Amino acid sequence: MQHAQNRPVRRRTVLGAAVAAAATTALATTAPPAAAAGFGWSDDGAHFVIDTGAGLVLKVSKANGDLTSLVYKGREYQGYGGKNSHVESGLGASTVTLAQTGPTILVTVVHGTLRHYYAARSGRANVYLFTDKADTSVTATRFIARLKPGIFPNEGPDSWVEGADTVIEAGDVWRRADGQTRSKHYSGVRVMDYDHIGYTTGTVGLWMVRSHHEKASGGPFYRSLLRHSNELGVGLYEILHYNQSQTEPMRFGLQGPYLLAFTDGGTPDPALFPAAHDTSWVDPLGIPGWVGAAGRGRVAGVGLRNMDPAHPYTVGFANADAQYWTRAAAGTGAYSCRNMLPGTYTLTVYKGELAVHTTTVTVTAGTATALHTLTITGDPSTAPAVWRLGDWDGTPAGFKNAQLMTYAHPADVRAAPWTGNVVVGSAGASAAVPCYLWKDVNDGLLIHFRLTAAQAAAAHTLRIGVTTAFLNGRPQVTVNDTWVSAIPSPPAQPSTRSLTNGSYRGNNHTFTYSVPASAWRADPSQYNVLRLNVVSGSTGTGFLSAGTALDCVDLLV
């Protein structure tokens, strides 16, 4: 093992011996800082072997950049099914080099236009990772840590037993004997709501600590694969772009650090989390595209006016190159977002997950951009309504089965029946509305309501808010079996599954229908009946038929 105290640091590649010899360069001419006992690296011919000096020894393949070994306190954690941990499903032949800068060892993997990095810091049981993607030559952007079976408990909505459970959809949704469903998609957490994901035995924990996701896609409310387990092994993911339920184009550039962190059973040190991580140690490593704290700025807002105290508010920032978000303080709406790349961003205020205000803001390196109070003007809840089912918050919250759907399939035994009609004004009317409507499952939802004589004498606007749709499913409205709306045009939505794999999130859209006075029943004692049908030019069956997720339904005064 080569140690920082007494050996010069050298770079090697997977090229032929002559080229490797030519590329070997002494990178340190002065003694580096004192290192943890055992800290250093060696080259066994096929791998770079790195000892962090904190009980963790890792190996990186010199042929393809795979992480082939993770030994913590003498036990191997890496590997299942003959597969390694790597970017995507493995990059293939790559150029792999190593350099040391004081107490940090950096392995660089170059595969075409993609660059991936592993960093080890003296005395730390972590593997720090960076990924720099320049174009679409690699289809998605993820790192998967593949871990041995039998170490961590196989439990949770994202776990299953291939030898016992039954596949019910697309090879990745499973039903257990008790009727509950499992899938790798069912971690059920928005990206803004987690800093780390992983497993613990009680004495050893292994966690994926996410990056700030500035080069990721989907915004603060995006849900993606986080982990999975079965009797064959465990997967931990950092996904920066994934097409499943995706609403944004892929972003390019350097992303990181994100990291694999070992603990003695507890959760990782919060100082490693994206909002708190001091990354000044990265500055001297010479990673192309790295922008340190000095090259970044921040935005600070005094507050938000016209907030609804029943809902949380998030302020998001996005352009083609980066995305950020921050929570607004309850009551005042004050917010601050730091460590932003310079540039001009669209600032979006979200009530829950519904955009209710947008503007632009320019971020300058080394300075804080101060914003006066923003007045929210786009909240549809402020419009007076004859009746309203649900609330305008960009989610199906409050509707039937809504909470279950982020971690279970609609066919799950725990789901309440998807059919049933609704009577406005009755107890629990909103909770009787199915959060999703499908053409082949619960088409033709009936909503019963009464109007006063004065209300029945006037035309009204009906609004139906949706959060996403599958196969261009959208609602057509019939009133009292006499008036039928035109078929609305489909809004842009993700083209992949969503309603069955744990995500109701797409592009929020409001359909409006102008219902004439002639459609209503004039007798106030009689119910008016509104029927919602899902229409689409595409076909499917069951829960994979055309469908849509509801946000709110209301009839305006």
XYZ file of C-alpha atoms in Angstrom:
557
model
C 0.000 0.000 0.000
C 1.320 3.446 -0.931
C 0.875 5.894 1.921
C 0.636 9.663 1.815
C 3.433 10.069 4.330
C 6.274 8.592 2.298
C 5.411 7.932 -1.339
C 4.952 10.270 -4.318
C 1.532 10.003 -5.940
C 1.324 8.619 -9.472
C -1.334 8.370 -12.156
C -2.004 5.218 -14.146
C -4.354 4.336 -16.992
C -5.797 1.202 -18.515
C -3.940 1.841 -21.767
C -0.989 -0.272 -22.924
C 2.145 -0.386 -20.798
C 4.067 2.084 -22.928
C 1.233 4.622 -22.918
C 0.683 4.103 -19.202
C 4.350 4.711 -18.507
C 4.263 7.895 -20.566
C 1.191 9.110 -18.680
C 2.668 8.412 -15.235
C 3.288 11.758 -13.587
C 4.416 12.749 -10.117
C 1.593 14.872 -8.773
C 2.992 15.871 -5.385
C 6.466 17.170 -4.684
C 5.919 18.266 -1.129
C 4.848 16.233 1.851
C 1.036 16.122 2.179
C -0.763 16.574 5.490
C -0.660 13.768 8.011
C -3.058 10.986 7.045
C -5.069 8.452 8.999
C -3.246 5.226 9.737
C -3.573 2.905 6.767
C -4.698 5.616 4.370
C -3.298 5.135 0.867
C -3.620 3.244 -2.386
C -2.089 0.498 -4.448
C -2.401 -0.952 -7.943
C -2.978 -4.714 -8.144
C -2.821 -4.676 -11.938
C -6.588 -4.862 -12.502
C -7.782 -2.389 -9.866
C -6.910 0.675 -7.910
C -7.181 -0.402 -4.275
C -7.872 2.445 -1.840
C -7.774 2.273 1.948
C -9.545 5.218 3.546
C -7.939 4.576 6.926
C -11.441 4.387 8.432
C -12.146 0.684 8.050
C -13.238 1.007 4.408
C -11.235 -0.437 1.514
C -12.581 -0.078 -2.025
C -11.504 -1.270 -5.431
C -12.128 0.429 -8.778
C -11.652 -1.523 -12.009
C -8.979 -0.061 -14.270
C -10.773 -1.566 -17.255
C -14.244 -0.027 -16.973
C -14.449 2.147 -13.843
C -16.788 -0.212 -11.964
C -16.675 -0.184 -8.189
C -15.844 -3.850 -7.674
C -15.301 -4.109 -3.919
C -16.494 -2.374 -0.742
C -14.947 -3.970 2.318
C -15.914 -2.339 5.599
C -14.302 -3.613 8.778
C -13.329 -6.811 7.043
C -16.689 -7.619 5.440
C -17.451 -7.374 1.711
C -20.657 -5.505 0.879
C -20.364 -4.989 -2.881
C -21.913 -7.201 -5.507
C -24.884 -9.382 -6.339
C -25.712 -11.491 -9.346
C -22.198 -11.097 -10.683
C -22.722 -7.360 -11.114
C -20.677 -4.437 -9.832
C -21.628 -0.945 -8.697
C -21.391 1.583 -11.522
C -22.805 4.387 -13.612
C -25.876 3.216 -15.499
C -25.537 -0.560 -15.964
C -21.802 -0.284 -16.522
C -19.928 1.916 -18.952
C -17.705 -0.646 -20.631
C -14.126 0.025 -21.693
C -12.947 3.283 -20.120
C -9.781 5.177 -19.313
C -9.227 5.104 -15.557
C -6.615 7.183 -13.723
C -5.749 7.971 -10.126
C -4.324 11.071 -8.489
C -3.771 12.087 -4.886
C -3.944 15.589 -3.494
C -2.945 15.585 0.144
C -5.558 13.648 2.134
C -7.804 12.998 -0.890
C -7.478 10.262 -3.514
C -9.382 10.820 -6.742
C -10.094 8.190 -9.399
C -11.198 9.525 -12.787
C -13.177 7.375 -15.234
C -13.499 8.634 -18.816
C -15.928 6.928 -21.175
C -16.468 8.892 -24.368
C -17.833 12.271 -23.338
C -18.802 11.092 -19.851
C -16.517 11.536 -16.853
C -17.135 9.869 -13.509
C -15.139 10.282 -10.307
C -14.581 8.388 -7.062
C -12.977 10.242 -4.168
C -11.715 8.894 -0.854
C -10.764 11.153 2.055
C -8.385 10.179 4.781
C -10.104 8.881 7.902
C -13.604 8.853 6.394
C -15.680 5.742 5.687
C -17.284 7.316 2.626
C -16.990 7.006 -1.140
C -17.593 10.428 -2.726
C -18.938 10.332 -6.285
C -19.268 12.855 -9.104
C -20.747 12.372 -12.571
C -20.197 14.735 -15.508
C -22.434 14.015 -18.464
C -21.959 16.133 -21.583
C -24.581 14.712 -23.962
C -27.076 11.898 -24.550
C -24.519 9.280 -25.576
C -25.304 7.624 -22.226
C -29.069 7.317 -22.061
C -29.790 8.132 -18.416
C -27.829 9.472 -15.494
C -27.669 7.213 -12.479
C -25.281 5.419 -10.188
C -26.355 2.128 -8.667
C -24.606 0.512 -5.730
C -25.221 -3.229 -5.925
C -24.884 -4.882 -2.526
C -24.743 -8.463 -1.378
C -27.930 -10.235 -0.253
C -28.538 -11.399 3.272
C -26.777 -8.544 5.048
C -29.563 -5.990 5.356
C -33.244 -6.727 6.108
C -35.396 -7.355 3.038
C -38.355 -5.231 4.045
C -40.326 -2.207 2.933
C -42.552 -1.309 -0.034
C -39.500 -1.403 -2.341
C -38.617 -5.004 -1.405
C -39.887 -8.296 -2.763
C -39.100 -11.993 -2.942
C -38.676 -13.170 -6.514
C -38.999 -16.792 -5.495
C -42.410 -16.290 -3.885
C -44.075 -13.103 -5.122
C -46.010 -12.761 -8.384
C -45.277 -10.236 -11.133
C -48.422 -8.272 -11.991
C -47.055 -5.507 -14.228
C -44.126 -4.878 -16.571
C -41.743 -7.190 -14.776
C -41.195 -4.731 -11.931
C -44.381 -4.723 -9.833
C -44.925 -7.688 -7.532
C -47.844 -8.969 -5.480
C -47.221 -10.801 -2.233
C -49.355 -13.654 -0.931
C -51.217 -11.233 1.369
C -52.255 -9.063 -1.599
C -49.901 -6.181 -0.871
C -47.775 -4.908 -3.748
C -44.055 -4.170 -3.938
C -41.797 -2.490 -6.471
C -38.463 -0.731 -6.755
C -40.572 2.311 -7.702
C -42.333 2.409 -4.326
C -39.848 4.259 -2.138
C -42.517 6.950 -2.221
C -40.398 10.025 -1.389
C -40.058 13.302 -3.255
C -36.485 14.397 -3.852
C -36.905 17.458 -1.616
C -37.966 15.243 1.294
C -34.893 13.057 1.685
C -31.172 13.535 2.141
C -30.173 9.886 2.382
C -31.567 6.437 1.722
C -30.207 3.071 2.728
C -30.237 0.240 5.217
C -28.994 -0.609 8.672
C -28.487 -3.802 10.612
C -28.360 -1.865 13.843
C -24.581 -2.165 13.992
C -23.680 -1.260 10.391
C -25.465 1.181 8.116
C -24.841 1.789 4.427
C -26.423 4.887 2.921
C -26.611 6.765 -0.350
C -26.436 10.466 0.503
C -27.826 12.430 -2.412
C -26.245 15.425 -4.084
C -27.977 18.793 -4.365
C -29.375 17.619 -7.748
C -28.600 20.909 -9.463
C -27.936 19.062 -12.738
C -30.819 16.624 -12.236
C -34.277 16.914 -13.793
C -37.825 16.932 -12.500
C -37.782 19.588 -9.805
C -38.340 19.316 -6.053
C -41.372 17.025 -6.216
C -39.927 14.365 -8.490
C -40.036 10.744 -7.331
C -37.635 8.172 -8.685
C -35.937 4.910 -7.764
C -34.087 5.221 -4.464
C -33.419 1.662 -3.382
C -34.647 -1.914 -3.719
C -34.034 -5.256 -2.101
C -34.877 -8.891 -2.683
C -33.353 -12.237 -1.859
C -30.784 -11.689 -4.637
C -29.342 -8.411 -3.386
C -29.773 -4.723 -2.634
C -29.636 -1.617 -4.828
C -29.037 1.983 -3.747
C -29.524 4.680 -6.375
C -28.544 8.225 -7.130
C -30.679 9.111 -10.158
C -30.118 12.472 -11.809
C -32.168 11.872 -14.934
C -34.684 9.095 -15.424
C -37.371 9.051 -18.070
C -40.038 7.505 -15.840
C -42.680 10.209 -15.165
C -40.151 12.846 -16.211
C -41.381 16.378 -16.937
C -38.118 18.066 -17.941
C -35.313 17.625 -20.467
C -32.019 16.188 -19.319
C -29.492 18.622 -17.883
C -25.780 18.238 -18.516
C -22.656 19.033 -16.554
C -20.854 18.040 -13.386
C -23.062 16.710 -10.584
C -21.865 15.896 -7.084
C -20.677 15.032 -4.659
C -23.075 12.298 -3.723
C -21.727 9.506 -1.590
C -21.890 6.031 -0.176
C -21.515 6.375 3.592
C -20.858 3.612 6.093
C -21.874 4.113 9.713
C -21.895 1.979 12.820
C -25.646 1.558 12.517
C -26.990 5.092 12.729
C -27.885 7.534 10.007
C -25.133 9.535 8.289
C -23.661 12.681 9.766
C -26.014 15.568 8.800
C -22.903 17.559 7.867
C -22.781 15.360 4.742
C -26.278 16.338 3.612
C -26.615 18.601 0.558
C -27.682 21.726 2.444
C -24.804 21.503 4.932
C -21.970 19.774 3.096
C -18.717 21.762 3.153
C -17.205 20.946 -0.232
C -14.153 23.188 0.017
C -12.006 20.018 0.010
C -13.004 19.523 -3.649
C -11.576 22.887 -4.755
C -7.913 21.803 -5.112
C -8.682 18.519 -6.934
C -8.841 20.094 -10.396
C -12.105 18.439 -11.451
C -13.203 20.065 -14.746
C -16.490 21.920 -14.365
C -16.270 22.160 -10.571
C -17.575 25.466 -9.231
C -16.697 26.144 -5.613
C -18.464 28.396 -3.142
C -16.650 31.512 -4.390
C -18.170 31.060 -7.838
C -21.725 30.797 -6.586
C -24.397 33.178 -5.359
C -27.686 33.079 -3.517
C -31.206 34.467 -3.495
C -32.956 35.777 -0.381
C -36.633 36.744 -0.402
C -38.418 38.869 2.203
C -41.574 36.798 1.957
C -44.783 35.872 0.157
C -48.124 37.629 0.298
C -51.529 35.866 -0.023
C -50.326 32.514 1.296
C -52.877 29.910 2.339
C -51.869 28.869 5.889
C -53.234 25.362 5.287
C -50.469 24.569 2.794
C -46.664 24.541 2.695
C -44.946 26.689 0.083
C -41.826 25.935 -1.917
C -39.813 28.353 -4.036
C -38.122 26.749 -7.023
C -35.491 28.058 -9.428
C -34.809 26.507 -12.824
C -33.160 27.139 -16.161
C -31.713 24.857 -18.821
C -28.503 24.363 -16.849
C -29.533 23.991 -13.206
C -32.372 23.618 -10.706
C -32.748 24.517 -7.028
C -35.500 24.848 -4.455
C -36.060 25.979 -0.901
C -38.932 25.896 1.558
C -40.712 29.141 2.389
C -41.196 29.925 6.069
C -44.709 29.397 7.386
C -46.480 32.652 8.055
C -44.067 35.065 6.402
C -43.020 33.088 3.340
C -39.404 34.209 3.762
C -36.928 32.063 1.842
C -33.251 31.743 1.023
C -31.478 29.586 -1.546
C -27.686 29.402 -1.522
C -24.864 27.833 -3.540
C -26.493 28.624 -6.876
C -24.644 28.791 -10.156
C -24.673 32.245 -11.776
C -27.415 32.781 -14.332
C -30.997 33.871 -14.877
C -33.665 31.555 -13.471
C -37.399 31.191 -13.596
C -38.564 31.551 -10.006
C -41.733 29.558 -9.285
C -43.752 29.697 -6.084
C -45.581 26.453 -5.344
C -48.567 26.086 -3.060
C -48.141 22.441 -2.186
C -47.036 21.311 -5.640
C -49.099 23.777 -7.677
C -47.357 26.708 -9.342
C -49.161 29.874 -8.220
C -46.623 32.560 -9.131
C -43.671 32.937 -11.489
C -41.056 35.591 -12.117
C -37.363 35.700 -13.027
C -34.272 36.311 -10.944
C -30.588 36.689 -11.831
C -27.911 35.138 -9.642
C -24.412 36.621 -9.542
C -21.346 34.873 -8.164
C -20.261 36.050 -4.732
C -23.377 38.080 -3.993
C -26.861 37.679 -2.579
C -29.784 38.793 -4.728
C -32.462 40.290 -2.466
C -36.120 40.151 -3.498
C -38.992 42.169 -2.073
C -42.222 40.470 -1.014
C -43.832 38.552 -3.878
C -47.605 38.738 -4.170
C -49.223 35.449 -5.180
C -51.828 36.060 -7.862
C -52.301 32.645 -9.463
C -54.013 30.565 -6.765
C -57.202 29.078 -8.262
C -58.611 28.538 -4.763
C -59.339 32.255 -4.486
C -62.116 32.017 -7.086
C -65.554 31.782 -5.379
C -67.138 28.389 -5.951
C -70.611 26.900 -5.639
C -68.852 23.747 -4.482
C -65.358 22.347 -4.477
C -64.059 18.789 -4.140
C -60.468 18.558 -2.985
C -58.184 21.554 -2.872
C -55.960 23.246 -5.426
C -52.511 22.137 -4.299
C -51.149 20.239 -7.309
C -51.625 16.808 -5.711
C -54.463 14.277 -5.296
C -54.287 14.736 -1.512
C -57.644 14.293 0.200
C -59.070 12.020 -2.487
C -59.640 8.287 -2.120
C -56.440 6.186 -2.050
C -54.205 9.207 -2.645
C -51.797 8.568 0.224
C -51.343 4.884 -0.650
C -50.468 5.478 -4.289
C -46.892 6.669 -3.741
C -45.862 3.292 -2.344
C -48.347 0.756 -3.728
C -50.024 -0.378 -6.947
C -53.699 0.515 -7.498
C -54.465 -3.224 -7.363
C -53.092 -3.430 -3.810
C -55.417 -5.099 -1.320
C -55.162 -2.022 0.907
C -56.770 0.235 -1.703
C -60.406 1.168 -1.194
C -62.707 0.321 -4.134
C -62.001 2.570 -7.083
C -65.687 2.829 -7.966
C -68.442 4.732 -6.167
C -70.241 7.989 -6.698
C -70.127 11.312 -4.866
C -72.746 13.549 -3.264
C -71.566 17.126 -2.778
C -72.322 18.375 0.708
C -72.327 14.983 2.344
C -69.766 14.076 4.979
C -66.502 12.984 3.417
C -67.507 13.956 -0.108
C -63.949 14.694 -1.245
C -62.659 11.473 0.305
C -65.186 9.564 -1.814
C -63.657 10.863 -5.049
C -61.108 8.383 -6.477
C -57.728 10.085 -6.815
C -57.269 8.434 -10.247
C -59.737 7.808 -13.061
C -59.151 5.120 -15.710
C -61.166 4.371 -18.819
C -61.133 0.636 -18.085
C -61.546 0.734 -14.285
C -63.862 3.440 -12.959
C -64.986 5.424 -15.974
C -68.130 7.500 -15.625
C -67.721 8.863 -12.090
C -70.991 10.528 -11.031
C -71.035 13.699 -8.931
C -74.446 14.700 -7.507
C -75.150 18.250 -6.339
C -78.039 20.680 -5.843
C -78.292 24.262 -7.099
C -80.503 27.057 -5.868
C -82.975 28.496 -8.338
C -80.729 31.506 -8.847
C -77.680 29.324 -9.423
C -79.561 27.111 -11.877
C -80.606 30.160 -13.866
C -76.993 31.044 -14.715
C -74.164 29.544 -16.718
C -71.190 28.298 -14.689
C -67.598 27.322 -15.273
C -66.593 23.822 -14.238
C -62.884 23.286 -13.536
C -61.078 19.953 -13.301
C -57.455 20.071 -12.237
C -55.213 17.102 -13.010
C -51.638 16.346 -12.000
C -50.689 13.877 -14.732
C -52.205 11.514 -17.279
C -51.426 8.191 -18.904
C -52.043 7.553 -22.631
C -53.457 11.081 -22.985
C -56.403 10.316 -20.724
C -58.485 13.440 -20.061
C -62.004 14.134 -18.789
C -65.077 14.678 -20.931
C -68.084 16.017 -19.026
C -71.783 15.190 -19.299
C -74.388 17.152 -17.294
C -77.777 15.592 -16.554
C -77.434 13.297 -19.589
C -78.296 16.263 -21.829
C -75.254 18.500 -22.186
C -71.953 16.995 -23.297
C -68.700 18.922 -23.434
C -66.320 18.877 -26.338
C -63.360 16.519 -25.977
C -60.488 18.669 -24.673
C -57.051 18.566 -26.214
C -54.523 16.559 -24.218
C -51.916 18.596 -22.316
C -48.267 17.595 -22.469
C -47.596 14.814 -19.976
C -44.903 12.180 -19.431
C -45.181 9.328 -21.915
C -44.317 6.588 -19.416
C -46.265 4.809 -16.719
C -47.047 6.966 -13.708
C -50.336 6.034 -12.056
C -49.103 2.515 -11.288
C -45.495 3.118 -10.302
C -45.741 5.496 -7.391
C -45.937 8.898 -9.063
C -48.923 11.175 -9.558
C -46.577 13.969 -10.621
C -46.640 15.230 -14.188
C -47.589 18.634 -15.551
C -50.404 20.213 -13.582
C -53.203 21.275 -15.919
C -56.666 22.754 -15.490
C -59.510 21.849 -17.841
C -62.343 24.391 -17.964
C -65.864 23.776 -19.239
C -68.454 26.488 -19.823
C -71.773 24.876 -18.872
C -74.860 26.796 -20.089
C -77.821 27.521 -17.828
C -79.957 25.245 -20.001
C -78.001 22.226 -18.763
C -79.087 22.605 -15.122
C -82.206 21.307 -13.385
C -84.229 24.285 -12.233
C -85.886 22.519 -9.275
C -83.633 23.094 -6.205
C -84.864 19.838 -4.671
C -83.466 17.805 -7.524
C -79.867 16.698 -7.854
C -77.856 17.697 -10.866
C -75.648 14.854 -12.050
C -72.188 15.417 -13.480
C -70.519 12.465 -15.193
C -66.779 12.323 -15.825
C -65.571 10.041 -18.596
C -61.949 9.419 -19.524
C -61.348 9.819 -23.247
C -58.241 9.029 -25.255
C -57.169 8.017 -28.715
C -55.062 5.232 -27.196
C -56.190 1.952 -25.749
C -55.083 -0.167 -22.819
C -56.548 -2.475 -20.237
C -57.146 -2.280 -16.522
C -54.839 0.041 -14.635
C -52.797 0.499 -17.811
C -55.739 1.956 -19.705
C -55.906 5.695 -20.343
C -56.206 7.533 -17.059
C -55.609 10.723 -15.167
C -54.869 11.895 -11.607
C -57.148 14.505 -10.040
C -56.095 17.608 -8.154
C -59.399 19.447 -7.661
C -62.915 19.673 -9.132
C -65.052 22.765 -8.611
C -68.012 24.673 -9.992
C -67.487 28.416 -9.955
C -70.104 30.943 -8.909
